[in-house]
Short mmCIF file of C-alpha atoms and ligand atoms in Angstrom, two decimals:
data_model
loop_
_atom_site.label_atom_id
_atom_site.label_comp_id
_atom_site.label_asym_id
_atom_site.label_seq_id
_atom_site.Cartn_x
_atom_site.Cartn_y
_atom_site.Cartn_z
CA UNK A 8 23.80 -5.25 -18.95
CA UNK A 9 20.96 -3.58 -17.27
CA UNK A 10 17.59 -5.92 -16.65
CA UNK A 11 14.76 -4.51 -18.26
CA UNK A 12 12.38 -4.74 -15.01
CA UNK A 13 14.32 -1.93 -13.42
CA UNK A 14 12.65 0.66 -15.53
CA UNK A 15 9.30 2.16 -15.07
CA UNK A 16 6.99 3.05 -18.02
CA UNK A 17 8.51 6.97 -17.55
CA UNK A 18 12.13 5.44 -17.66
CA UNK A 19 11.60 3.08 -20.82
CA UNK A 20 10.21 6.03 -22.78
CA UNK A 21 13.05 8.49 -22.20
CA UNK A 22 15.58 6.00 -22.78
CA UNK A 23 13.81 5.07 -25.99
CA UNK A 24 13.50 8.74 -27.33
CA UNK A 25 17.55 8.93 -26.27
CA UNK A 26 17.84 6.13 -28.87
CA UNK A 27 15.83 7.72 -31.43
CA UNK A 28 13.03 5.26 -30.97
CA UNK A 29 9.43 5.94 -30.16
CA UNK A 30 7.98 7.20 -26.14
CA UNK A 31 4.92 4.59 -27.18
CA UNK A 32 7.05 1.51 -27.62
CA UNK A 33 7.40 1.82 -24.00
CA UNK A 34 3.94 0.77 -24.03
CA UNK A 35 4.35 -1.90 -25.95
CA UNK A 36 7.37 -3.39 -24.31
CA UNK A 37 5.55 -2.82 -21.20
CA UNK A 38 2.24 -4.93 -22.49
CA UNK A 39 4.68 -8.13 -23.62
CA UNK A 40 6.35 -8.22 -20.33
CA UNK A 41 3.81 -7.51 -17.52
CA UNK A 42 0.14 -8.45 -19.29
CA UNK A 43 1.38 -11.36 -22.22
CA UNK A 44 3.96 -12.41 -19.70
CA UNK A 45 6.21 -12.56 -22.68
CA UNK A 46 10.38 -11.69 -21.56
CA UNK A 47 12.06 -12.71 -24.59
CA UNK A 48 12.63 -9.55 -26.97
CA UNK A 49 12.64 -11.34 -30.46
CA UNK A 50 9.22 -12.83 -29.28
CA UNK A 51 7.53 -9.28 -29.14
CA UNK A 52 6.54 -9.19 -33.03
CA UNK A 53 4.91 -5.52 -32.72
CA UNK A 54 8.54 -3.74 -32.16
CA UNK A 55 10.70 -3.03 -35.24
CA UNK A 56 13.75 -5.39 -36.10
CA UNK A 57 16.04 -2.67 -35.00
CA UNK A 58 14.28 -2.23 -31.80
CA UNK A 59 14.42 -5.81 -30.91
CA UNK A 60 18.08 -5.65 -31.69
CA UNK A 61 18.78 -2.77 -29.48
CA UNK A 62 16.96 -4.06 -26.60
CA UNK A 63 18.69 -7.62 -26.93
CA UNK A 64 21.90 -6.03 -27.30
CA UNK A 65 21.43 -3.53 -24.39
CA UNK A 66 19.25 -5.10 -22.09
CA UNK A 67 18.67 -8.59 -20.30
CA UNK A 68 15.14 -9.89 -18.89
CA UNK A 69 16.35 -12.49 -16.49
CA UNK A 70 14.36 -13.79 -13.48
CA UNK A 71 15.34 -14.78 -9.68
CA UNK A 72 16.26 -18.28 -10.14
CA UNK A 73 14.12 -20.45 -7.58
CA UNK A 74 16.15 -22.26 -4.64
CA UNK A 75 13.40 -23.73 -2.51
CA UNK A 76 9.20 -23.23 -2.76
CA UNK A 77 7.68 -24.61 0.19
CA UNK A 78 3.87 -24.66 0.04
CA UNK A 79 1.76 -24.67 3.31
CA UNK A 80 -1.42 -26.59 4.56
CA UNK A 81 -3.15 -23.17 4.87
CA UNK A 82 -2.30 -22.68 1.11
CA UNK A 83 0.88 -19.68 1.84
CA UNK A 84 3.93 -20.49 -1.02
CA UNK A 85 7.17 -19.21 0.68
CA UNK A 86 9.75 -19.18 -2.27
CA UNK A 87 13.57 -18.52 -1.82
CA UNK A 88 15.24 -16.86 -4.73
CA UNK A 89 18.49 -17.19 -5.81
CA UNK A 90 19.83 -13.42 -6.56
CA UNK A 91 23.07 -13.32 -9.13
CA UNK A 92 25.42 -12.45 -6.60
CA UNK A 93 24.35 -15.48 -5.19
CA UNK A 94 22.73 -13.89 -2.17
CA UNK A 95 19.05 -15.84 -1.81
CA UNK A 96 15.78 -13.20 -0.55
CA UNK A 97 12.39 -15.02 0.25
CA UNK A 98 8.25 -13.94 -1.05
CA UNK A 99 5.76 -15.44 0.54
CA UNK A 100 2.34 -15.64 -1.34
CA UNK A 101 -1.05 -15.19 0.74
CA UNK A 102 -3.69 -16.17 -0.70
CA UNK A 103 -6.78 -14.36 0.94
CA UNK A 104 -10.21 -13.91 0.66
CA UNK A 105 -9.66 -10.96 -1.77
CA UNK A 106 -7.41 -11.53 -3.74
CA UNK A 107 -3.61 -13.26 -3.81
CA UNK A 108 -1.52 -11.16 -1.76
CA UNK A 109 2.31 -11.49 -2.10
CA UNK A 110 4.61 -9.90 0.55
CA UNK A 111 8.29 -8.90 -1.10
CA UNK A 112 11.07 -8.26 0.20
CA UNK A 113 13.61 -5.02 -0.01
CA UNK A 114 16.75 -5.53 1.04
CA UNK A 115 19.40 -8.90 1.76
CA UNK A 116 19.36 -8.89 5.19
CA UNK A 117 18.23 -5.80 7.69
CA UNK A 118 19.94 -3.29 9.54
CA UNK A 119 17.21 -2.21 11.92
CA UNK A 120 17.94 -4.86 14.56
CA UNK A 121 14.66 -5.12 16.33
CA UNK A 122 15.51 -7.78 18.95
CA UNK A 123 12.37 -10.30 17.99
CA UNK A 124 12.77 -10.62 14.45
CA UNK A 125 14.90 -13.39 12.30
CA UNK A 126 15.15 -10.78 9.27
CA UNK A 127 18.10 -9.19 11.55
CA UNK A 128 20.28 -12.07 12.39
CA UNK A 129 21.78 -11.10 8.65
CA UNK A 130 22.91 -7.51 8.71
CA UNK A 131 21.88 -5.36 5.70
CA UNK A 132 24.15 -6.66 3.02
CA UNK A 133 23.06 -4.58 0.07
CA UNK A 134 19.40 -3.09 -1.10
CA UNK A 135 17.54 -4.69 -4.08
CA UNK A 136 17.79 -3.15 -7.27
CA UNK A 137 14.06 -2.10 -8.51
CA UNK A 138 14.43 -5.43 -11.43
CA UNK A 139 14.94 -7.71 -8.19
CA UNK A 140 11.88 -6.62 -6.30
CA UNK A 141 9.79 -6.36 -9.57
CA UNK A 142 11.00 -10.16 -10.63
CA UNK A 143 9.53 -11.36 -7.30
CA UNK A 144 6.18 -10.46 -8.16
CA UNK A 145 6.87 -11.10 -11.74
CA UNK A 146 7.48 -14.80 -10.73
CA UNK A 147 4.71 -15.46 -8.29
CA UNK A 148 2.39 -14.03 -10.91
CA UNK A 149 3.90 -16.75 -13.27
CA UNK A 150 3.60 -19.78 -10.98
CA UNK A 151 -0.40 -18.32 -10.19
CA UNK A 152 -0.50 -18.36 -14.29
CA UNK A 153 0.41 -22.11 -14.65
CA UNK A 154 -1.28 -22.78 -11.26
CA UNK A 155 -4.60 -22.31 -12.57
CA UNK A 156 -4.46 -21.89 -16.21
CA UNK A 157 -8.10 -21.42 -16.78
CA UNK A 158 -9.40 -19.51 -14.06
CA UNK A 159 -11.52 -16.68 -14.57
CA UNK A 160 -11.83 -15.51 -10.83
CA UNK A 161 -8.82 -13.70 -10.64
CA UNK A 162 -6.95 -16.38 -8.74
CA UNK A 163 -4.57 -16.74 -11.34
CA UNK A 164 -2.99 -13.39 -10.96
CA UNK A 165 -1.43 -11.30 -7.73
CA UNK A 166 -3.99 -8.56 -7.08
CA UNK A 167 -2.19 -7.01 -3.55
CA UNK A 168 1.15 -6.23 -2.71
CA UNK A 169 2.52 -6.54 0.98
CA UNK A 170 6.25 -4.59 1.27
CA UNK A 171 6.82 -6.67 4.37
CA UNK A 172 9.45 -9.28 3.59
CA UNK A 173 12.86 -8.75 4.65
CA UNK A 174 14.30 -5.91 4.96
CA UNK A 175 13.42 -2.03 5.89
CA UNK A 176 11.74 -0.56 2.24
CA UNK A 177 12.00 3.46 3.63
CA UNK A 178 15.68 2.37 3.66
CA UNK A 179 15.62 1.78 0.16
CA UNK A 180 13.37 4.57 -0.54
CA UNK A 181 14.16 5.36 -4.15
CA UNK A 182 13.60 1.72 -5.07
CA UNK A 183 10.68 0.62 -3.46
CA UNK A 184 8.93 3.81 -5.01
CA UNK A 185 9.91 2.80 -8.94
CA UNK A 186 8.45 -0.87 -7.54
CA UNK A 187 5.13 1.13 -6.86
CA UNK A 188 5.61 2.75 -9.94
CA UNK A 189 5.94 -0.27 -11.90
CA UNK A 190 2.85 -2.21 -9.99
CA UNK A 191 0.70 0.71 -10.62
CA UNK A 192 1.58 1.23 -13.99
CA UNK A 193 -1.80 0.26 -16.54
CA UNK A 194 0.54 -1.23 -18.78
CA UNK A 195 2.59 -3.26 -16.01
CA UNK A 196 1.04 -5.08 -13.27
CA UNK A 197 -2.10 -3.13 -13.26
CA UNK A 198 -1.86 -3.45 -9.26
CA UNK A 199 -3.75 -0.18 -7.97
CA UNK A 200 -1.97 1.98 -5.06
CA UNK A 201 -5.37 1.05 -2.71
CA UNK A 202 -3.69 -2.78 -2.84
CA UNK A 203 -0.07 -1.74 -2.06
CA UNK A 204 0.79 -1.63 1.80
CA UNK A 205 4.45 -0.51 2.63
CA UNK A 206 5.38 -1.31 6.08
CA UNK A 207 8.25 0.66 8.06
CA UNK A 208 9.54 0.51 11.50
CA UNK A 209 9.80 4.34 11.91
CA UNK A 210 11.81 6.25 9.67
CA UNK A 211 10.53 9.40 10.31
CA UNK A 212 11.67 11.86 7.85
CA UNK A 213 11.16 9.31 5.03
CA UNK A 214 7.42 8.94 6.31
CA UNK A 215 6.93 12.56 6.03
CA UNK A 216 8.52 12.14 2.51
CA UNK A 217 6.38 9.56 1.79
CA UNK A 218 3.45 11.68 3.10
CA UNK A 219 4.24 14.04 0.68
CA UNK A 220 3.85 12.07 -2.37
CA UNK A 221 0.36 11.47 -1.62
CA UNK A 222 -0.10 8.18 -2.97
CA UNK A 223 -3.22 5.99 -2.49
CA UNK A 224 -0.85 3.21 -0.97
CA UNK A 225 -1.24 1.86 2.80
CA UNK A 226 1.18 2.77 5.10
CA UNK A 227 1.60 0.56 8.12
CA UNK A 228 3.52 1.01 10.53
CA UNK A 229 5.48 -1.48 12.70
CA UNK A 230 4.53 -0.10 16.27
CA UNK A 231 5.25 -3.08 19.09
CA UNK A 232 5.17 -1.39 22.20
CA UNK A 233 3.14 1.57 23.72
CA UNK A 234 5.81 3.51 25.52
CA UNK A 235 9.67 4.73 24.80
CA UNK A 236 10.81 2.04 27.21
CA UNK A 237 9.63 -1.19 26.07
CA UNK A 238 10.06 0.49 22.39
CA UNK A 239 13.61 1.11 23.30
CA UNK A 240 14.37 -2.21 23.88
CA UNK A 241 13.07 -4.20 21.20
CA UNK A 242 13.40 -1.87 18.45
CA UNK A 243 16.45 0.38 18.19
CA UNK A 244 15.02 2.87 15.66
CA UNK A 245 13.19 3.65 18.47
CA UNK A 246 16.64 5.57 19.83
CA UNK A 247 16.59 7.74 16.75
CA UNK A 248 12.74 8.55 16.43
CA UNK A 249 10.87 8.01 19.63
CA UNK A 250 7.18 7.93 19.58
CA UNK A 251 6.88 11.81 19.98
CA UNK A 252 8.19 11.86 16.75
CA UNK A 253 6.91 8.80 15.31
CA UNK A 254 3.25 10.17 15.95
CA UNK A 255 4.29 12.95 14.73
CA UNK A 256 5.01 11.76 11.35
CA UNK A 257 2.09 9.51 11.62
CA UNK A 258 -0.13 12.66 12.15
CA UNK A 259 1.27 14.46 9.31
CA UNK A 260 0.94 11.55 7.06
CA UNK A 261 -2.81 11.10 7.99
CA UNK A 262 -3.09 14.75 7.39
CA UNK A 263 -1.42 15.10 4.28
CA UNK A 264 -3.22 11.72 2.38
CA UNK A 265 -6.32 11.74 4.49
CA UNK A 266 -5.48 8.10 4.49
CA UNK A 267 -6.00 5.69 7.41
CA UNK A 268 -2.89 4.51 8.83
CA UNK A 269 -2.29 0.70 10.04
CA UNK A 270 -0.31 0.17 13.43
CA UNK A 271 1.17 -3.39 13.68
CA UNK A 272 1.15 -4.84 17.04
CA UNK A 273 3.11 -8.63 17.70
CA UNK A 274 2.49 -9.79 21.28
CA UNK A 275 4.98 -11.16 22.88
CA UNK A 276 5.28 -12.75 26.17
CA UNK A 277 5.36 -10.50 29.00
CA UNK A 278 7.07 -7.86 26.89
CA UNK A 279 3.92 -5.61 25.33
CA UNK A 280 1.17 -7.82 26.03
CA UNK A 281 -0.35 -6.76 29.70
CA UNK A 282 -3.89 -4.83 30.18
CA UNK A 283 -1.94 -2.48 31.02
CA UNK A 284 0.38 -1.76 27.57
CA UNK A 285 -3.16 -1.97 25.96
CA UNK A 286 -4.40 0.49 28.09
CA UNK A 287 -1.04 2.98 26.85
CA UNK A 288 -1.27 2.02 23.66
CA UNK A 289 -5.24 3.14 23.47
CA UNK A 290 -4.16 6.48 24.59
CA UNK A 291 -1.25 6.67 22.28
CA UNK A 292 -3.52 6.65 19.53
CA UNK A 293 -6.38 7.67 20.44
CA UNK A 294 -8.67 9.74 18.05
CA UNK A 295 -6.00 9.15 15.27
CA UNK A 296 -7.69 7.89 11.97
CA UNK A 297 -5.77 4.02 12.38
CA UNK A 298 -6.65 0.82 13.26
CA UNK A 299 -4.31 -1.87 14.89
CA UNK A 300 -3.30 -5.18 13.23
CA UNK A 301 -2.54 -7.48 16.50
CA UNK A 302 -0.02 -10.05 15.34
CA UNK A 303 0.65 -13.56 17.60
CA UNK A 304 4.42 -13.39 17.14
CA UNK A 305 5.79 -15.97 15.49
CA UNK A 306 8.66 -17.75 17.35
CA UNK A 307 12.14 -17.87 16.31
CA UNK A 308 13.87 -20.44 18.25
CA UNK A 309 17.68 -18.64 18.19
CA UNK A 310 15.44 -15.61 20.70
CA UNK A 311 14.19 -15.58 24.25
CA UNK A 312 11.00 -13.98 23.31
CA UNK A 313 7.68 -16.30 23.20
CA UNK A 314 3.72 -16.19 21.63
CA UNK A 315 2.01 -14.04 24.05
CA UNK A 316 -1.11 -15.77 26.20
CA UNK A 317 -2.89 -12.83 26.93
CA UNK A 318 -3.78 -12.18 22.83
CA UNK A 319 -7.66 -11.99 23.79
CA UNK A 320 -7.54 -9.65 26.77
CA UNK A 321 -5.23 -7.98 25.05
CA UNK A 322 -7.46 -7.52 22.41
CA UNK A 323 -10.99 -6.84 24.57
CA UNK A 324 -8.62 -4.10 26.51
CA UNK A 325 -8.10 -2.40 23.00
CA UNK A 326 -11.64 -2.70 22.73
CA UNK A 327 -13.03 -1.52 25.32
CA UNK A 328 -11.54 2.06 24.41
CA UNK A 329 -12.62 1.62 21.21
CA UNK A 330 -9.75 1.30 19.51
CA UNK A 331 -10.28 -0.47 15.56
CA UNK A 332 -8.05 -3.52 16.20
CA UNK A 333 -8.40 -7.28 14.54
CA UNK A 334 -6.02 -10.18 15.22
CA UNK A 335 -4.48 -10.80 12.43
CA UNK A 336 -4.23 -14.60 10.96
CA UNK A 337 -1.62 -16.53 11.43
CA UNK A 338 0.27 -17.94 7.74
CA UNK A 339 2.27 -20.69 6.78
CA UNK A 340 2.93 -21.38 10.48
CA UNK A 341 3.94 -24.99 9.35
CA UNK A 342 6.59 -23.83 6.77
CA UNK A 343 8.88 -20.96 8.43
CA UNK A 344 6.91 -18.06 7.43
CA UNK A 345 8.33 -15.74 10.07
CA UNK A 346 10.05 -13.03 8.25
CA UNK A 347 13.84 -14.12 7.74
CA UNK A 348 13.12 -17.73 8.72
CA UNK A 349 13.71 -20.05 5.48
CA UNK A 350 16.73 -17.85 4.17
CA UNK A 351 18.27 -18.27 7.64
CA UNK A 352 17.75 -21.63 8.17
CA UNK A 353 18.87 -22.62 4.76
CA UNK A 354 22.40 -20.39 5.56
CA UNK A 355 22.96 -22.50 8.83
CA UNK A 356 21.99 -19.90 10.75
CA UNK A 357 18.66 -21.17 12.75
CA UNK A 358 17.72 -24.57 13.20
N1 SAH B 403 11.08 -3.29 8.12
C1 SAH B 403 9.67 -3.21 7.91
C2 SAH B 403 9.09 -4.36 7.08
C3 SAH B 403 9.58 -5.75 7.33
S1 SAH B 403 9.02 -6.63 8.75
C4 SAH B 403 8.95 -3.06 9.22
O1 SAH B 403 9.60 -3.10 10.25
O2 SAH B 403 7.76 -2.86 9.22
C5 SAH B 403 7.30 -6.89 8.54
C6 SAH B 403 6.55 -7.04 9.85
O3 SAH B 403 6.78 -8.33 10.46
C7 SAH B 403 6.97 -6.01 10.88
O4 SAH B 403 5.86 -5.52 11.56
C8 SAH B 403 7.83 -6.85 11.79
O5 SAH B 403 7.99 -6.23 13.02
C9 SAH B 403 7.08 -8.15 11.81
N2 SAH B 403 7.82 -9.31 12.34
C10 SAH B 403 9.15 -9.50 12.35
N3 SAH B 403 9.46 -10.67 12.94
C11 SAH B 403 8.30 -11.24 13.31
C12 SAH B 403 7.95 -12.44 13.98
N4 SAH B 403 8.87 -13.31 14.36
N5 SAH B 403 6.64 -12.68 14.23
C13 SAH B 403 5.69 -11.81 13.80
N6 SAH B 403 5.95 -10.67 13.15
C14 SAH B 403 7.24 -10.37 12.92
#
């Protein structure tokens, strides 16, 4: 039985008219689920009897079922979800200044085996289906509901999407677009493109395809290192599309959506963080319309690699060939919030 959070708004309404039913009760199945927060189909009093019937006979609306939520000093909620294969994912909420910012994640386990990250000790496994990325938000958006029941800031509802949990989303292309869909969709989340950031290590051809779609969405992309040789060593993509190409893509991207682009940095020990990589990595991107998120890595005890000391020089190298860059915050540094951390933990995998 198909869950009914795979389908975007398009989707619904040609399945509907296949059935003989209406295009516009896609609208209104669309309003109970994602604004009234209402998943039961008897409960949704607008749709016909034989509607209800057909949906509860032909469709499911089940959520992740929660494993673990571990909430942080700095106010970051790292959940791990049980998925029905029994496979668990994590979502981490942020709340910022703006808004509440959830990052989701794409895919059980990762194939892209950069060297730093805990996401990779568990090979790719399978992709998420489009329901099991949509239920993450879905759920967070819940817990924010109950969380502050009469709040009239907007702190009661997810306003920005992060695709930078586990997993590599241009690797589960098709999906992670019908997630955009679905967030974007007035009826559904109501989460505008502008809020959605979809971070990628380097898949070139699916950045050009991306390009090509021209959505308002952020693309950021996961840079760590300003030449092919440190590249090459912590991120194996690299082999496959080396910077030539990456920038390439990155250039066509900027061209195509006259959007800025977002280069993530981590600094690590002695790998990418001397004067001198900052000084590369200016000239790499010079005069491209970006700016550079510099991220203190965050330590996973089972790797050599260690928090960089040199964050500020780093940083005032960058700047001094005027390069946009900002340090990003650190999160939920007291509850595992490196990418991969709590799921591997809680498999036996780190300590
Ligand atoms: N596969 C995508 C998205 C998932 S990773 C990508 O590579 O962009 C999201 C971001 O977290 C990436 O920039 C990744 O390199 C970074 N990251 C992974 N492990 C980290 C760690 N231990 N500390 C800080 N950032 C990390």
């Amino acid at each position: 039985m198909n869950n009914i959070l795979k389908y975007t708004n398009k989707q619904l309404q040609d399945l509907l008219a296949e059935n003989n039913f209406k295009k516009f009760n896609a609208d209104q199945i669309f309003e109970w689920i994602y604004l009234k927060n209402e998943l039961d189909f008897q409960k949704m009093t607008n749709l016909s009897l034989e509607l209800r019937k057909f949906l509860n006979e032909n469709f499911n609306s089940q959520l992740l079922e929660e494993l673990v939520c571990q909430e942080s000093n700095d106010g970051t909620v790292k959940f791990l979800f049980k998925l029905c294969d029994n496979r668990s994912i994590e979502t981490v909420l942020m709340p910022q200044s703006y808004g509440q910012s959830v990052c989701v994640t794409t895919q059980v386990g990762c194939n892209m085996g950069c060297t730093f990250c805990a996401s990779g000790i568990i090979k790719k496994i399978r992709n998420l289906d489009v329901d099991e990325i949509v239920a993450q938000v879905y759920y967070v958006n819940r817990y924010l509901k109950n969380k502050y029941p009469n709040d009239t800031t907007g702190k009661n509802r997810v306003s920005h999407i992060v695709v930078m949990g586990i997993g590599e989303p241009l690797d589960n292309y098709e999906n992670t677009l019908n997630f955009i869909n679905i967030l974007n969709s007035p009826k559904g989340f109501g989460i505008g493109a502008r809020h959605i950031t979809v971070s990628t290590c380097g898949l070139v051809p699916k950045i050009k395809a991306f390009a090509d779609l021209q959505l308002q969405a952020n693309l950021a992309i996961s840079l760590h290192a300003p030449n092919d040789e440190i590249r090459n060593q912590i991120m194996p993509i690299n082999k496959a599309f080396p910077l030539v190409k990456l920038m390439e893509a990155v250039d066509y991207y900027i061209a195509k959506t006259n959007r800025r682009i977002t280069f993530e940095y981590i600094l690590i020990d002695k790998v990418n963080d001397s004067v001198e990589s900052a000084h590369q990595l200016a000239a790499l991107i010079k005069g491209k319309n970006a700016y550079v998120n510099l991220i203190p890595y965050n330590e996973v005890h089972e790797n050599p690699f260690r928090k960089s000391t040199n964050i500020d020089n780093f940083f005032k190298a960058l700047k001094s060939k005027k390069i946009n860059c900002i340090v990003r915050k650190e999160f939920g540094a007291d509850i595992d919030a490196a990418c991969g951390q709590l799921r591997a933990i809680r498999e036996g995998i780190l300590k």
